[in-house]
Short mmCIF file of C-alpha atoms in Angstrom, two decimals:
data_model
loop_
_atom_site.label_atom_id
_atom_site.label_comp_id
_atom_site.label_asym_id
_atom_site.label_seq_id
_atom_site.Cartn_x
_atom_site.Cartn_y
_atom_site.Cartn_z
CA MET T 1 0.22 0.04 -0.07
CA ALA T 2 1.45 3.47 -1.32
CA GLY T 3 2.17 5.55 1.48
CA ARG T 4 2.01 6.21 5.09
CA ILE T 5 -1.34 5.61 6.42
CA LEU T 6 -2.62 8.79 8.45
CA GLY T 7 -6.25 7.14 9.39
CA ALA T 8 -8.99 4.27 9.37
CA ILE T 9 -12.44 4.33 9.77
CA PRO T 10 -14.75 0.96 10.02
CA PHE T 11 -17.36 0.26 7.30
CA GLY T 12 -18.96 -3.03 7.67
CA ARG T 13 -15.90 -5.71 6.82
CA LYS T 14 -14.84 -2.73 4.69
CA ILE T 15 -11.90 -0.38 6.32
CA ALA T 16 -11.60 3.14 4.64
CA LEU T 17 -7.75 4.09 4.90
CA ALA T 18 -6.10 7.44 4.18
CA THR T 19 -2.72 7.72 3.22
CA THR T 20 -0.27 10.57 2.54
CA SER T 21 -1.51 10.61 -1.01
CA ALA T 22 -4.91 8.18 -1.45
CA LEU T 23 -8.33 7.25 -0.15
CA ILE T 24 -8.38 3.39 -0.25
CA LEU T 25 -11.30 0.63 0.57
CA TYR T 26 -9.84 -2.14 2.60
CA ASP T 27 -11.46 -5.40 2.83
CA THR T 28 -10.53 -7.56 5.51
CA GLU T 29 -12.11 -10.79 4.39
CA THR T 30 -10.27 -11.26 1.18
CA GLY T 31 -7.21 -8.76 2.10
CA GLU T 32 -8.00 -7.01 -1.22
CA SER T 33 -7.92 -3.22 -1.23
CA GLU T 34 -8.82 -0.38 -4.12
CA GLN T 35 -7.58 2.60 -4.21
CA LEU T 36 -10.95 5.30 -4.64
CA VAL T 37 -9.35 8.50 -4.95
CA GLN T 38 -6.29 10.41 -4.90
CA LEU T 39 -5.62 12.86 -2.47
CA ALA T 40 -4.14 16.28 -3.21
CA ARG T 41 -3.30 17.26 0.27
CA HIS T 42 -4.23 15.56 3.47
CA SER T 43 -4.11 16.53 6.98
CA GLY T 44 -5.99 13.39 8.74
CA LEU T 45 -9.19 11.23 8.50
CA ALA T 46 -12.42 11.58 10.40
CA GLY T 47 -15.99 10.10 9.46
CA ALA T 48 -18.73 8.07 10.75
CA GLU T 49 -21.49 5.51 9.48
CA LEU T 50 -24.96 6.78 8.95
CA ASN T 51 -28.02 4.56 7.25
CA GLY T 52 -25.81 2.46 5.67
CA SER T 53 -23.26 5.40 3.84
CA LEU T 54 -20.22 6.42 5.26
CA TYR T 55 -19.46 9.93 5.48
CA LEU T 56 -15.35 11.13 5.19
CA ARG T 57 -13.57 14.03 5.60
CA ALA T 58 -10.17 13.55 4.16
CA GLY T 59 -8.06 16.77 4.57
CA ALA T 60 -9.81 19.70 2.89
CA GLU T 61 -12.16 17.15 0.78
CA ALA T 62 -15.40 15.33 1.69
CA PHE T 63 -16.95 12.20 0.48
CA ARG T 64 -19.62 9.63 0.82
CA ILE T 65 -19.24 6.02 0.54
CA THR T 66 -22.67 4.70 -0.30
CA PRO T 67 -24.07 1.11 0.50
CA GLU T 68 -23.08 -0.05 -3.28
CA LEU T 69 -19.22 1.08 -2.14
CA THR T 70 -19.53 4.02 -5.09
CA LEU T 71 -17.96 7.11 -4.30
CA GLN T 72 -19.66 10.61 -4.42
CA PRO T 73 -19.34 14.03 -2.77
CA TRP T 74 -20.40 14.67 0.38
CA HIS T 75 -20.56 18.47 0.91
CA ILE T 76 -22.78 18.98 -2.68
CA LYS T 77 -22.70 22.54 -3.40
CA PRO T 78 -25.95 24.58 -5.48
CA PRO T 79 -25.20 25.42 -9.35
CA ARG T 80 -23.95 28.93 -10.39
CA PHE T 81 -26.49 30.48 -12.69
CA THR T 82 -27.77 33.31 -14.37
CA VAL T 83 -30.93 34.58 -15.20
CA SER T 84 -32.31 37.54 -17.74
CA ALA T 85 -35.34 38.36 -19.26
CA SER T 86 -37.14 36.89 -22.24
CA SER T 87 -40.48 36.93 -24.01
CA GLY T 88 -43.07 34.75 -22.95
CA LEU T 89 -46.49 34.28 -21.17
CA LEU T 90 -45.56 35.59 -17.63
CA PRO T 91 -47.50 38.42 -16.19
CA ALA T 92 -46.04 41.32 -14.55
CA GLY T 93 -44.55 41.00 -11.47
CA ARG T 94 -41.27 40.41 -9.54
CA TYR T 95 -40.32 36.66 -9.80
CA ALA T 96 -37.57 34.67 -7.42
CA VAL T 97 -35.43 31.67 -8.67
CA ALA T 98 -33.17 29.38 -6.65
CA CYS T 99 -31.77 26.56 -8.44
CA THR T 100 -30.38 23.09 -6.40
CA ALA T 101 -27.79 20.31 -7.72
CA LEU T 102 -28.82 16.81 -7.52
CA VAL T 103 -26.07 14.41 -7.29
CA GLY T 104 -26.51 10.55 -6.73
CA GLY T 105 -29.97 11.21 -5.87
CA ILE T 106 -29.29 13.74 -3.35
CA GLU T 107 -30.60 17.25 -3.40
CA SER T 108 -28.55 20.15 -2.38
CA ALA T 109 -29.41 23.35 -0.25
CA PRO T 110 -30.95 25.67 -2.54
CA SER T 111 -28.89 29.09 -3.95
CA GLU T 112 -29.71 32.35 -2.79
CA ALA T 113 -32.81 33.16 -4.73
CA LYS T 114 -32.25 36.02 -7.60
CA PHE T 115 -35.20 38.27 -8.56
CA ILE T 116 -36.23 40.01 -11.75
CA ASP T 117 -39.03 41.87 -12.73
CA LEU T 118 -40.79 41.38 -15.62
CA PRO T 119 -43.66 43.15 -17.19
CA ASP T 120 -46.50 41.21 -19.15
CA GLY T 121 -46.02 38.99 -21.59
CA GLY T 122 -42.37 38.31 -20.05
CA GLY T 123 -40.32 35.00 -19.88
CA ILE T 124 -37.13 34.14 -17.89
CA SER T 125 -34.12 32.46 -19.44
CA ILE T 126 -31.84 30.53 -16.87
CA ALA T 127 -28.13 29.64 -17.51
CA ALA T 128 -26.41 27.29 -15.44
CA SER T 129 -22.63 26.71 -15.05
CA GLY T 130 -20.92 23.48 -13.68
CA THR T 131 -23.52 21.26 -13.05
CA THR T 132 -27.39 20.67 -14.41
CA ALA T 133 -29.65 22.76 -12.09
CA GLN T 134 -33.12 21.96 -10.96
CA VAL T 135 -34.93 25.41 -11.37
CA TYR T 136 -37.07 26.66 -8.81
CA ILE T 137 -39.71 29.81 -9.19
CA SER T 138 -41.92 31.96 -7.45
CA LYS T 139 -45.29 33.16 -9.10
CA ALA T 140 -45.44 36.91 -9.52
CA ASN T 141 -44.96 38.68 -6.27
CA GLY T 142 -45.12 35.48 -4.74
CA GLN T 143 -43.13 34.08 -1.62
CA SER T 144 -42.91 30.19 -1.92
CA LEU T 145 -41.23 28.53 -4.87
CA TYR T 146 -41.82 25.21 -7.02
CA PHE T 147 -40.16 23.17 -9.22
CA GLN T 148 -40.02 24.27 -12.31
CA ARG T 149 -37.82 22.20 -14.66
CA LYS T 150 -33.96 20.68 -14.88
CA VAL T 151 -31.26 23.09 -17.07
CA SER T 152 -28.15 21.34 -18.15
CA PRO T 153 -24.62 23.24 -18.51
CA VAL T 154 -24.24 23.20 -21.90
CA ALA T 155 -27.95 24.86 -22.76
CA THR T 156 -30.13 27.49 -21.60
CA GLY T 157 -33.49 26.84 -20.14
CA LEU T 158 -36.72 29.55 -20.72
CA ILE T 159 -39.31 29.72 -18.81
CA ASP T 160 -42.38 31.12 -20.10
CA SER T 161 -44.82 29.85 -17.58
CA VAL T 162 -44.70 28.87 -13.31
CA ARG T 163 -46.64 26.16 -12.02
CA ASP T 164 -47.00 26.27 -8.66
CA ASP T 165 -48.53 22.24 -8.32
CA THR T 166 -44.97 20.86 -8.45
CA ALA T 167 -42.87 19.79 -5.66
CA PRO T 168 -41.91 23.19 -3.16
CA MET T 169 -38.50 24.26 -2.49
CA ARG T 170 -37.14 23.11 0.61
CA PHE T 171 -34.32 23.24 3.11
CA ALA T 172 -33.85 27.15 2.35
CA GLY T 173 -31.38 28.80 4.49
CA PHE T 174 -29.46 25.21 4.92
CA THR T 175 -25.97 24.96 3.76
CA ALA T 176 -23.51 21.77 3.51
CA PRO T 177 -21.69 21.22 6.81
CA PRO T 178 -19.00 22.19 7.71
CA ALA T 179 -15.23 20.48 7.44
CA GLY T 180 -14.52 19.16 10.74
CA HIS T 181 -11.72 17.10 12.50
CA THR T 182 -14.27 14.87 14.11
CA ILE T 183 -17.31 12.91 12.95
CA CYS T 184 -19.66 10.69 14.90
CA ALA T 185 -23.20 9.81 14.43
CA VAL T 186 -25.75 10.49 17.03
CA GLY T 187 -29.34 8.86 15.81
CA SER T 188 -30.26 10.16 12.82
CA GLN T 189 -27.89 12.75 12.37
CA LEU T 190 -23.66 13.21 12.05
CA ALA T 191 -22.31 15.89 15.02
CA ILE T 192 -18.99 16.94 13.63
CA ALA T 193 -16.36 18.77 15.69
CA SER T 194 -14.85 22.01 14.38
CA GLY T 195 -12.67 24.14 16.06
CA ARG T 196 -14.59 24.88 19.20
CA PHE T 197 -17.85 24.20 18.16
CA VAL T 198 -19.66 21.04 17.19
CA TYR T 199 -22.29 21.30 14.17
CA LEU T 200 -25.45 18.81 14.01
CA THR T 201 -26.50 17.96 10.34
CA ALA T 202 -30.58 17.93 9.44
CA PRO T 203 -32.14 14.88 10.61
CA GLN T 204 -31.54 12.29 8.17
CA MET T 205 -30.03 14.78 5.49
CA PRO T 206 -26.18 14.65 6.52
CA HIS T 207 -25.52 16.52 3.70
CA LEU T 208 -27.03 19.62 5.19
CA HIS T 209 -26.58 22.06 8.34
CA ASP T 210 -28.83 25.08 9.18
#
């Protein structure tokens, strides 16, 4: 195994090992090991299992190992996006627009809402960058935002009408949890010690913190 081992976290019959250069999954029954990802920088390993997944902080990076042993990001950031006025069928008013990212079936906290004022017969053009955006928009002068469509980073999405019978946007004000030097599972939450503070993730939502 290349590099000095700096940390180990149990995960069923597996052990997640962090070396000076990589995150490795070691099988205690077969003795086989699999490199999951190279680590550019490393300063220790912290993690805990919750609901069948292992949540890890390795240096400045945060990962989730799923029950299927696939590696996914733990801290999911909302996508960057821009909005602009276009033509459409929307009535005059102020519209709130926010976006989330969906990675491995896990939805991020929403972005900060952006507002756009439209005249009668207006529309909203949305361009996302980095990852596909799940777009939520309010009715004219409304407070609640509802899912409208997905917009890929290689295309511009046009909204010329707003539905309010779809899923409402949840978790406004939540963010990804902070990186921590100690992580443990407490019931349905993760407790993350960072500096002088302990942070709790949302119940059953270990990727969110309020």
